[in-house]
XYZ file of C-alpha atoms in Angstrom:
674
model
C -10.722 -21.928 -102.513
C -11.874 -19.400 -99.549
C -14.213 -23.448 -98.463
C -11.201 -25.285 -99.162
C -8.864 -23.304 -96.741
C -11.499 -23.256 -94.688
C -12.436 -26.311 -94.332
C -9.633 -28.597 -95.417
C -9.747 -31.821 -96.437
C -8.013 -34.599 -92.904
C -5.762 -36.519 -94.611
C -6.168 -40.423 -95.548
C -4.959 -42.951 -93.427
C -2.613 -45.435 -94.972
C -3.746 -48.913 -94.730
C -0.442 -49.429 -93.026
C -1.488 -46.678 -90.239
C -5.408 -48.182 -89.972
C -3.832 -51.373 -88.879
C -1.116 -49.736 -86.261
C -3.776 -47.418 -84.541
C -5.959 -50.899 -84.574
C -3.756 -52.490 -83.021
C -3.446 -50.121 -80.068
C -6.957 -49.734 -79.447
C -6.791 -53.147 -78.445
C -3.839 -53.140 -76.427
C -5.603 -50.058 -74.480
C -8.662 -52.698 -74.155
C -6.528 -55.523 -73.167
C -4.846 -53.484 -70.351
C -8.485 -52.115 -69.154
C -9.766 -55.280 -69.308
C -7.330 -57.080 -67.488
C -6.951 -54.346 -65.192
C -10.528 -55.000 -64.668
C -10.221 -58.324 -63.949
C -7.463 -57.613 -61.262
C -9.104 -54.808 -59.092
C -11.949 -57.646 -59.048
C -10.653 -60.478 -57.934
C -7.775 -58.258 -55.954
C -7.430 -59.218 -52.097
C -7.254 -55.719 -50.889
C -6.266 -57.505 -47.317
C -3.207 -57.089 -49.210
C -2.935 -53.576 -47.965
C -3.634 -53.877 -44.044
C 0.167 -53.939 -43.262
C 1.144 -50.601 -44.891
C -2.015 -49.315 -43.907
C -1.211 -50.503 -40.577
C 2.045 -48.742 -40.213
C 0.812 -45.731 -42.382
C -1.012 -45.883 -39.165
C 0.699 -46.394 -36.867
C 3.563 -43.879 -37.422
C 0.656 -41.153 -37.262
C -0.547 -41.731 -34.252
C 2.622 -42.627 -32.605
C 1.551 -46.089 -31.121
C 0.451 -49.504 -32.853
C -3.309 -49.797 -34.811
C -3.597 -53.248 -35.900
C -6.614 -54.473 -38.157
C -7.249 -57.428 -37.526
C -10.337 -57.852 -40.640
C -10.766 -57.988 -43.628
C -9.942 -54.320 -46.256
C -12.775 -54.060 -48.582
C -12.516 -51.574 -51.766
C -14.777 -50.940 -54.508
C -13.698 -48.303 -57.002
C -16.194 -48.917 -59.580
C -18.599 -46.003 -59.016
C -18.678 -41.815 -58.515
C -18.488 -41.920 -54.790
C -15.600 -44.856 -54.266
C -16.122 -46.889 -50.978
C -14.033 -48.639 -48.230
C -14.833 -50.775 -45.405
C -11.887 -51.709 -42.739
C -13.662 -54.436 -40.270
C -11.660 -54.881 -36.581
C -9.547 -51.467 -35.929
C -7.410 -51.595 -32.857
C -5.903 -49.070 -31.450
C -3.070 -49.661 -28.458
C -2.003 -47.346 -25.762
C 1.154 -45.226 -25.469
C 3.540 -47.302 -22.850
C 3.045 -45.820 -20.093
C -1.107 -46.101 -20.052
C -0.367 -49.948 -19.685
C -1.541 -53.140 -22.276
C -5.390 -52.623 -22.464
C -6.344 -51.039 -26.064
C -6.931 -47.518 -25.676
C -9.935 -48.682 -28.351
C -11.153 -50.135 -31.012
C -14.407 -50.014 -34.159
C -15.556 -53.213 -35.408
C -16.259 -51.466 -38.723
C -15.749 -48.093 -40.346
C -17.483 -47.388 -43.649
C -16.267 -44.306 -45.935
C -17.092 -43.672 -49.178
C -15.867 -40.427 -51.335
C -17.154 -38.574 -54.140
C -14.438 -39.281 -57.112
C -13.955 -36.109 -59.162
C -12.512 -33.723 -55.703
C -10.566 -37.102 -55.150
C -8.703 -36.613 -58.584
C -7.956 -32.874 -57.493
C -7.035 -34.289 -54.244
C -9.768 -32.502 -52.203
C -11.404 -34.863 -50.098
C -15.512 -34.839 -50.074
C -16.930 -37.364 -47.622
C -20.514 -38.641 -48.235
C -20.624 -40.893 -45.773
C -18.569 -42.335 -42.202
C -20.069 -44.696 -40.637
C -18.711 -46.017 -37.723
C -19.843 -49.236 -36.155
C -19.825 -50.928 -32.317
C -16.269 -48.052 -31.404
C -15.223 -48.305 -27.372
C -13.351 -45.814 -26.868
C -10.911 -45.985 -22.885
C -9.741 -42.516 -22.132
C -6.753 -42.193 -19.540
C -5.862 -39.082 -18.358
C -3.013 -39.683 -15.429
C -1.826 -38.214 -12.300
C 0.877 -36.460 -14.449
C -1.419 -35.061 -16.607
C -0.259 -37.112 -19.126
C -3.622 -37.906 -21.769
C -3.501 -41.471 -23.667
C -5.738 -39.566 -26.255
C -3.040 -37.113 -27.313
C -1.132 -38.085 -30.572
C 1.119 -34.740 -30.607
C 4.478 -36.942 -30.200
C 5.163 -34.119 -27.455
C 4.149 -31.325 -29.988
C 0.818 -28.843 -29.084
C -1.407 -29.418 -31.838
C -3.926 -26.687 -32.815
C -8.192 -28.413 -32.445
C -9.415 -31.153 -34.845
C -10.409 -29.478 -38.432
C -11.929 -32.707 -40.111
C -13.013 -32.193 -43.731
C -16.949 -32.217 -44.533
C -18.905 -35.181 -44.027
C -22.201 -34.722 -45.029
C -23.370 -38.576 -43.642
C -21.958 -39.177 -39.997
C -22.999 -42.570 -38.585
C -22.627 -43.866 -35.347
C -23.955 -47.399 -33.872
C -23.767 -48.269 -30.884
C -20.719 -45.816 -29.679
C -19.228 -46.697 -25.483
C -16.900 -43.955 -23.908
C -15.252 -44.208 -20.351
C -13.359 -41.914 -18.946
C -11.059 -41.485 -15.973
C -8.731 -38.310 -14.827
C -6.999 -39.367 -11.884
C -5.612 -35.411 -11.070
C -9.226 -34.492 -11.454
C -10.940 -37.556 -9.801
C -13.604 -38.420 -12.385
C -15.206 -40.997 -14.028
C -17.367 -41.261 -16.513
C -19.154 -43.779 -18.736
C -21.146 -43.463 -21.601
C -22.663 -43.994 -25.071
C -22.577 -42.239 -28.426
C -24.680 -42.254 -31.483
C -25.090 -40.569 -34.767
C -28.050 -41.724 -36.963
C -31.321 -40.065 -38.865
C -33.145 -39.499 -35.876
C -33.103 -40.713 -32.162
C -36.663 -40.280 -31.221
C -37.068 -36.712 -30.878
C -37.646 -33.715 -33.691
C -33.917 -32.183 -34.710
C -32.393 -35.012 -32.450
C -29.548 -37.372 -33.896
C -26.631 -36.990 -31.934
C -26.573 -38.255 -28.738
C -23.764 -38.333 -25.933
C -25.475 -39.815 -22.371
C -23.159 -40.986 -19.341
C -22.883 -41.132 -15.969
C -19.596 -41.020 -13.252
C -18.281 -39.592 -10.298
C -16.471 -36.737 -9.202
C -14.458 -36.691 -6.081
C -17.008 -39.748 -5.179
C -19.788 -37.774 -6.212
C -21.990 -39.112 -8.919
C -22.660 -37.081 -11.983
C -24.354 -36.992 -15.261
C -23.725 -35.568 -18.732
C -25.879 -35.206 -22.079
C -24.926 -33.569 -25.699
C -26.900 -33.760 -28.144
C -27.648 -32.341 -31.528
C -29.033 -32.203 -34.666
C -29.276 -35.183 -37.279
C -25.512 -35.713 -38.948
C -27.161 -36.027 -42.423
C -26.759 -33.407 -45.355
C -24.331 -31.204 -43.259
C -22.713 -28.324 -45.300
C -19.449 -26.413 -43.774
C -21.270 -23.123 -44.556
C -24.437 -24.570 -42.077
C -23.772 -24.066 -38.700
C -24.616 -27.242 -36.676
C -26.089 -26.628 -33.247
C -26.070 -28.455 -29.518
C -27.028 -28.814 -26.329
C -25.315 -29.893 -23.438
C -26.511 -30.895 -19.638
C -24.125 -31.488 -17.152
C -25.144 -32.462 -13.682
C -22.213 -33.077 -11.073
C -24.265 -33.298 -7.399
C -25.887 -29.587 -6.976
C -24.030 -27.873 -9.669
C -25.535 -27.835 -12.976
C -24.273 -26.188 -16.413
C -26.624 -25.955 -19.410
C -25.843 -24.417 -22.685
C -27.110 -24.274 -26.156
C -24.581 -23.748 -29.260
C -23.410 -24.127 -32.584
C -20.796 -24.909 -34.585
C -20.061 -22.550 -36.963
C -18.402 -24.976 -39.402
C -19.333 -28.487 -38.930
C -16.346 -30.546 -38.298
C -14.041 -27.735 -37.157
C -13.837 -28.006 -33.647
C -11.479 -25.216 -32.909
C -14.560 -22.986 -33.145
C -17.774 -23.321 -31.821
C -19.995 -20.562 -29.647
C -22.842 -21.154 -26.402
C -25.043 -19.025 -24.133
C -24.272 -20.926 -21.179
C -25.668 -21.171 -17.570
C -23.772 -22.971 -14.465
C -25.265 -22.662 -10.994
C -23.955 -24.465 -7.537
C -22.726 -24.041 -4.370
C -19.156 -23.387 -4.241
C -17.088 -22.297 -7.976
C -14.078 -24.076 -6.511
C -15.822 -27.213 -7.650
C -16.265 -26.053 -11.165
C -12.210 -27.083 -11.580
C -13.251 -31.413 -12.269
C -15.130 -29.903 -15.390
C -13.783 -27.276 -16.809
C -10.128 -27.742 -15.986
C -9.683 -23.717 -14.467
C -8.619 -23.741 -10.929
C -11.377 -21.094 -9.359
C -11.583 -19.803 -5.529
C -14.032 -21.071 -2.924
C -16.840 -19.397 -2.772
C -20.344 -18.958 -1.898
C -23.648 -20.637 -4.077
C -23.502 -18.802 -6.902
C -25.713 -18.512 -10.540
C -23.830 -17.172 -13.612
C -24.496 -17.103 -17.415
C -22.679 -15.757 -20.407
C -21.668 -16.817 -24.120
C -18.659 -19.103 -24.223
C -16.972 -18.954 -27.187
C -14.093 -21.135 -28.611
C -11.081 -19.676 -31.475
C -8.910 -22.475 -31.555
C -6.259 -22.242 -27.801
C -8.324 -19.269 -26.694
C -11.820 -19.849 -24.838
C -14.133 -16.434 -23.629
C -17.050 -16.034 -21.674
C -18.511 -12.626 -23.106
C -21.238 -11.288 -20.529
C -20.445 -12.551 -17.973
C -23.202 -11.591 -15.558
C -25.611 -12.947 -12.182
C -24.707 -13.358 -8.524
C -22.266 -14.956 -6.322
C -23.311 -15.396 -3.091
C -25.363 -11.562 -2.114
C -23.201 -10.105 -4.619
C -23.713 -9.588 -8.279
C -21.065 -10.593 -11.174
C -20.084 -9.113 -14.445
C -17.472 -8.817 -16.628
C -15.330 -10.591 -19.259
C -13.276 -13.702 -18.902
C -10.915 -15.776 -21.182
C -8.525 -19.069 -21.071
C -5.727 -19.744 -23.384
C -4.812 -22.863 -23.525
C -2.588 -24.957 -26.168
C 1.095 -23.870 -23.429
C 2.474 -25.101 -20.360
C -0.450 -24.213 -18.168
C -3.755 -22.565 -19.264
C -3.428 -17.765 -19.131
C -7.067 -17.359 -17.780
C -7.181 -13.794 -17.684
C -10.017 -11.625 -16.548
C -11.882 -8.473 -15.700
C -14.447 -8.258 -13.379
C -16.990 -5.915 -10.943
C -19.422 -5.859 -8.347
C -21.963 -3.289 -8.026
C -22.327 -4.413 -5.070
C -20.231 -6.604 -2.548
C -21.402 -7.777 0.166
C -18.362 -8.434 2.425
C -18.804 -11.630 3.704
C -19.308 -13.133 0.268
C -15.426 -12.090 -0.193
C -14.191 -13.775 2.322
C -15.603 -16.957 1.409
C -12.475 -17.277 -1.178
C -10.006 -16.685 2.270
C -11.642 -20.022 3.704
C -13.450 -17.635 6.374
C -16.692 -18.386 7.154
C -19.863 -16.844 6.138
C -22.968 -14.743 8.023
C -25.777 -17.431 7.899
C -29.593 -17.094 8.705
C -32.494 -15.157 7.342
C -31.434 -12.687 3.917
C -27.814 -14.714 3.448
C -26.366 -16.951 1.012
C -24.498 -20.190 1.887
C -23.765 -23.548 0.993
C -24.930 -26.316 3.295
C -21.418 -27.238 4.035
C -20.463 -23.786 4.468
C -23.450 -23.064 7.434
C -21.999 -25.999 9.088
C -18.141 -24.299 8.927
C -20.107 -21.418 9.950
C -21.282 -22.896 13.211
C -19.142 -24.278 14.380
C -16.703 -21.525 14.285
C -19.252 -19.997 15.926
C -19.190 -22.376 18.650
C -15.495 -22.243 19.228
C -15.382 -18.271 18.695
C -13.631 -18.050 16.173
C -12.003 -16.206 12.616
C -9.387 -17.759 11.112
C -10.486 -21.112 9.057
C -9.306 -24.193 8.366
C -10.349 -24.830 5.458
C -7.055 -26.464 3.092
C -5.119 -24.740 0.652
C -5.559 -26.913 -2.492
C -1.410 -25.922 -4.045
C -2.208 -27.869 -7.128
C -4.115 -26.332 -8.325
C -2.777 -22.895 -8.077
C 0.297 -24.886 -10.145
C -1.737 -25.758 -12.723
C -2.770 -22.274 -14.298
C -1.216 -18.805 -14.685
C -3.642 -15.986 -14.521
C -4.776 -12.294 -14.935
C -7.560 -10.750 -12.921
C -8.644 -7.532 -12.150
C -12.108 -7.573 -9.813
C -13.406 -3.893 -8.137
C -16.516 -3.888 -6.137
C -17.814 0.033 -5.861
C -20.146 -0.612 -2.972
C -19.396 -2.858 -0.308
C -22.153 -3.416 2.738
C -22.283 -5.935 5.897
C -18.606 -4.503 6.696
C -16.764 -5.504 9.672
C -15.998 -1.901 9.357
C -17.153 1.097 7.236
C -15.516 0.007 3.725
C -17.093 1.887 0.640
C -14.886 0.626 -2.202
C -12.566 -2.572 -2.705
C -10.397 -3.451 -6.012
C -7.280 -6.172 -6.198
C -5.212 -6.591 -9.085
C -4.508 -10.391 -9.249
C -1.120 -12.196 -10.913
C -0.570 -15.657 -10.695
C 2.470 -17.698 -11.766
C 3.088 -21.545 -12.137
C 2.339 -21.205 -8.251
C 2.987 -17.939 -7.240
C 0.450 -15.209 -6.623
C 0.909 -11.404 -6.133
C -2.111 -9.158 -4.928
C -0.826 -5.855 -5.841
C -2.248 -3.532 -5.586
C -4.928 -4.366 -3.418
C -7.300 -1.286 -2.216
C -10.452 -0.765 0.257
C -11.768 2.429 0.127
C -13.371 3.932 3.346
C -15.617 7.045 3.585
C -12.538 8.687 4.248
C -8.578 7.201 3.733
C -7.934 3.741 2.222
C -6.308 0.605 2.953
C -4.386 -0.968 0.536
C -0.927 -2.323 -0.057
C 0.070 -6.208 -1.058
C -0.488 -9.931 -0.627
C 1.915 -12.628 -1.865
C 0.823 -15.853 -1.625
C 4.163 -18.794 -2.827
C 2.863 -21.835 -3.622
C 5.947 -23.503 -5.820
C 7.272 -25.338 -2.569
C 5.654 -27.652 -0.082
C 4.278 -25.513 2.410
C 2.675 -22.559 0.489
C 3.725 -19.140 2.486
C 2.696 -15.870 2.475
C 3.567 -12.393 3.084
C 1.309 -9.293 3.552
C 1.920 -6.001 3.668
C -1.755 -2.791 3.738
C -1.597 0.869 4.904
C -4.013 2.571 6.253
C -4.099 5.659 5.341
C -5.907 8.933 6.357
C -8.733 7.775 7.466
C -10.888 9.145 10.493
C -11.660 7.312 14.271
C -15.635 8.673 14.246
C -15.743 5.748 11.031
C -13.998 2.907 12.262
C -15.387 3.146 15.740
C -18.480 4.639 15.136
C -19.201 4.411 18.747
C -22.083 7.223 19.823
C -23.003 9.031 22.815
C -25.317 11.780 23.839
C -25.482 12.341 19.606
C -22.391 12.625 18.460
C -19.799 10.870 18.175
C -16.653 8.750 21.034
C -13.969 9.833 19.602
C -12.898 11.645 16.008
C -9.732 12.338 14.433
C -7.098 10.536 12.027
C -5.772 7.546 12.192
C -3.027 5.354 10.129
C -1.487 2.378 10.491
C 0.547 -0.799 8.810
C 0.492 -4.711 8.785
C 3.394 -6.260 8.552
C 3.200 -9.986 7.987
C 4.303 -13.513 6.747
C 3.859 -16.817 7.426
C 3.649 -19.943 6.339
C 0.978 -22.865 5.976
C -2.091 -24.284 4.223
C -4.663 -23.221 5.664
C -5.547 -19.173 7.851
C -5.304 -20.732 10.984
C -2.019 -22.243 10.132
C -0.866 -18.790 8.468
C -1.597 -16.076 11.152
C -0.611 -18.752 14.062
C 2.791 -19.021 12.689
C 3.274 -15.061 11.841
C 5.765 -13.249 12.373
C 6.216 -9.460 11.458
C 4.946 -5.870 13.090
C 0.964 -4.392 13.552
C 1.200 -0.871 14.501
C -1.720 1.560 14.821
C -1.651 5.662 15.178
C -3.908 8.597 16.747
C -1.864 11.509 15.736
C -4.836 13.358 17.538
C -8.697 14.467 17.422
C -10.788 14.934 20.078
C -12.104 12.132 22.406
C -15.352 12.746 25.153
C -13.885 14.152 28.431
C -15.937 11.794 30.268
C -15.064 8.827 28.342
C -11.005 9.940 29.280
C -11.948 10.574 32.971
C -13.385 7.172 33.066
C -10.487 5.085 31.028
C -8.365 6.411 33.739
C -11.396 4.802 35.673
C -12.137 8.266 37.740
C -15.606 7.277 38.411
C -16.749 9.502 40.288
C -15.577 13.037 37.998
C -16.469 10.349 34.950
C -19.792 9.835 35.944
C -20.680 13.455 36.244
C -19.354 14.267 33.214
C -21.521 11.367 31.066
C -24.174 14.063 30.962
C -22.091 16.627 29.381
C -21.102 16.942 25.570
C -17.415 18.509 26.825
C -14.741 17.290 24.677
C -10.787 17.286 25.569
C -8.348 16.388 22.937
C -7.018 13.568 21.798
C -3.349 14.539 21.120
C -2.241 11.005 20.239
C -2.638 7.384 20.822
C -0.615 4.431 19.410
C 0.144 0.809 19.566
C 2.622 -0.853 18.023
C 2.107 -5.101 17.789
C 5.414 -7.244 17.731
C 4.763 -10.415 16.236
C 6.623 -13.542 16.532
C 5.118 -16.788 16.154
C 2.231 -16.236 16.003
C 1.326 -13.838 19.021
C 1.417 -10.285 18.672
C 2.962 -8.229 22.145
C 2.754 -4.776 22.520
C 4.741 -3.516 24.976
C 3.817 0.184 24.895
C 0.784 1.062 24.113
C 0.074 4.803 24.967
C -3.049 7.093 24.734
C -2.231 10.349 25.389
C -5.795 12.785 26.260
C -5.992 16.031 27.688
C -6.591 15.164 31.725
C -5.435 11.568 31.435
C -2.192 9.804 29.856
C -2.894 5.490 29.738
C 0.109 3.234 29.716
C -0.279 -0.415 29.088
C 0.359 -3.557 27.121
C -1.160 -6.765 26.128
C -0.817 -9.553 23.179
C -3.294 -10.993 21.001
C -2.343 -14.691 20.349
C -3.426 -15.350 16.726
C -2.908 -19.288 17.135
C -6.200 -19.153 20.186
C -7.202 -16.643 18.461
C -7.236 -14.883 22.307
C -6.147 -11.316 23.602
C -5.465 -10.329 27.137
C -4.226 -6.568 27.685
C -3.980 -4.516 31.454
C -4.327 -0.448 30.186
C -3.595 2.064 33.598
C -4.273 6.229 33.578
C -1.931 8.330 35.077
C -3.361 11.959 35.812
C -2.134 14.737 34.396
C -2.740 16.802 37.516
C -2.901 15.621 41.277
C -6.619 14.553 42.380
C -7.578 14.237 46.241
C -10.211 11.876 45.509
C -8.735 9.501 42.843
C -8.378 6.006 42.195
C -6.435 4.934 39.535
C -6.977 1.012 39.286
C -5.578 -0.927 35.578
C -8.145 -1.781 32.837
C -8.060 -5.001 31.676
C -9.529 -6.392 28.461
C -9.479 -10.598 28.263
C -10.586 -13.224 25.459
C -11.290 -14.436 22.342
C -11.129 -11.907 19.775
C -15.112 -12.479 18.545
C -15.920 -11.272 22.136
C -13.457 -9.747 24.903
C -14.486 -9.179 28.106
C -13.984 -5.553 30.359
C -13.036 -5.462 33.680
C -11.332 -3.891 36.736
C -8.436 -5.202 38.948
C -9.537 -4.708 42.248
C -7.003 -4.572 44.591
C -4.270 -2.962 42.209
C -4.471 0.382 43.148
C -1.638 2.600 42.329
C -0.369 6.113 42.872
C -1.528 8.808 41.324
C 1.511 11.413 39.747
C 4.000 10.652 37.268
C 2.362 10.876 34.072
C 5.200 12.499 32.716
C 7.366 10.186 34.627
C 5.186 7.391 31.990
C 6.081 8.490 28.383
C 9.443 8.861 29.896
C 9.183 5.518 30.694
C 6.807 4.109 27.973
C 7.301 6.024 24.922
C 11.291 5.713 24.131
C 10.654 3.712 21.367
C 7.694 5.685 19.878
C 10.298 7.660 17.684
C 10.797 4.123 15.822
C 7.331 3.584 15.326
C 6.184 6.796 13.883
C 8.087 5.615 10.708
C 7.063 2.445 10.149
C 3.400 4.219 9.711
C 4.143 7.032 7.740
C 7.454 9.335 8.169
C 5.626 12.315 8.377
C 4.105 11.717 11.734
C 7.417 12.091 13.484
C 6.874 15.224 12.643
C 3.550 15.871 13.530
C 1.942 18.412 15.789
C 0.203 15.926 18.002
C 2.688 12.786 18.382
C 5.745 14.795 17.492
C 4.901 17.115 20.804
C 4.164 13.567 22.451
C 7.710 12.012 21.776
C 9.188 15.704 22.656
C 7.573 15.928 25.841
C 8.445 12.376 26.471
C 12.631 13.569 25.908
C 11.884 17.012 27.912
C 10.862 14.490 31.444
C 13.863 12.335 30.643
C 12.896 9.671 28.655
C 15.445 8.021 26.144
C 14.084 8.621 23.188
C 16.079 8.032 20.265
C 15.241 9.831 17.236
C 15.490 7.778 13.912
C 17.127 9.911 10.865
C 15.568 7.534 8.308
C 12.218 6.306 7.750
C 12.009 2.193 7.686
C 11.286 1.385 4.710
C 9.645 -2.999 3.884
C 11.220 -4.777 1.473
C 9.508 -5.170 -1.897
């Protein structure tokens, strides 16, 4: 009984049931045979129309199939071939085709396909020919996104990828880049572990360049095994080389490489990398470049720019209206003229200096013309092409025109508006700090500058020495507020408006120098042998600037024996100066002839002189103060409100007022617009 329960006897089929089952099997067999015959004789070209329409809708442009469509389904690895594929350009790019493929072959695994997973065993592309175009408005004919930002391509794994006799042309109107190249991917291309190569030549801004991208064979590719590649780009004297890998093959949104680059000017990298960088001296840098979707990072950047070292981290975020650059950079030792190259200033040339041939030519021309401000134009289109947030710090500075010890700046760029705030230069004592704004949103760039000099020392900024000691010592403060327009430094400063003021609120000066400034030659020459000093009560020079001309109507230097007053101008357009100073003896001296002292000529090499035959009467030091110091009470708060009450300069104002000068008081300090 137990055995019968465990193994029940199957029911017996009746003759009628057997007959029905037999008919069912026969019908299924006939259907299978019919399907097989249909597939065998079916003209797969019937699917060309639906396939063209589906591809056209996906790519947002016309796709046509002029050749045959063949399919082999009777395999565990079904395959298909498509001949004569053409992809049209978008309407704005003209009637020429964007690209064509003579034959496309694909083979996949059947079982994963039944579960909705595409496992590509073979993808072979015969004689592809693509013409990529980016116009002056930034439109790209390979952008299939229909105006929507799309993440980087992540193709399904391909075990065996073959490209035969591919051709690629590229034209970028904005960057002035032209390129013609070939693409091949096979089992072997003549070298060990080399199965992929993109080779080509072209021009950047009319100058030749070549590109070479190579990789291992695209055979037996596994998603978990990184795919290695090498890059070698050369454009004139600019070289970029890299060795990297794609961690997950065919996921183009993620890769990394160790890269090096060197060249005469980092601004020349814009056509290659699409990021606007400032002008620089020759550079040599290295770092690890990594891409993660829309984020590109350069970690451990290090190397040299000119004669300065540079290190830090840089990132660029794409996938937005304008790329966003973020960087934190520093130099342990900055050569000051390397910093000047950013603003178009001529670098130093000669032994031990680093400069490109073009920069050397500029430096020699400017030196021959005795000029400081460059005529190098600012490319405002590049400033409008990206946004940025960059911090930079120089731990030490060398080869400076004045003694600077360190520097730092925080720069933000937003749609053509650049703000450097704060800008800071440290002195051995004191600092220069403030803000600079460059607005390149309009047709003509506009620059606003507001810098303050605080807590500085004359002996550091006027490092002249005599008889083993400084000529002058004491505090020094100042402020410059200027605004100008123009696409070069020369145009901007040559038409600038604003005010520049410097004040020495107290200190000491060699008595011999003070006497000579009053052209008391007899006593001055006698004092040269001594180290006696005299009080420097106050010194002020204030320049009103209009249309590039800085005019000082009242220059005052009050010392123990002499009051020096004068006036003059600095023409930033012609880069020349013209000053006339005269001394006023505080006590009557029988043997004394007061002659005006002049300082004229180019800013880079002015000459001192004396106006013969222009002797002026002695006396009247207090009268001179009364006549020339009436605006002093307004000038001092422009620099520092505290100076209006300073014991020295404040006393000078009081002395002028006591002498009958119409000194006006300022109840509220002047402040700059922010």
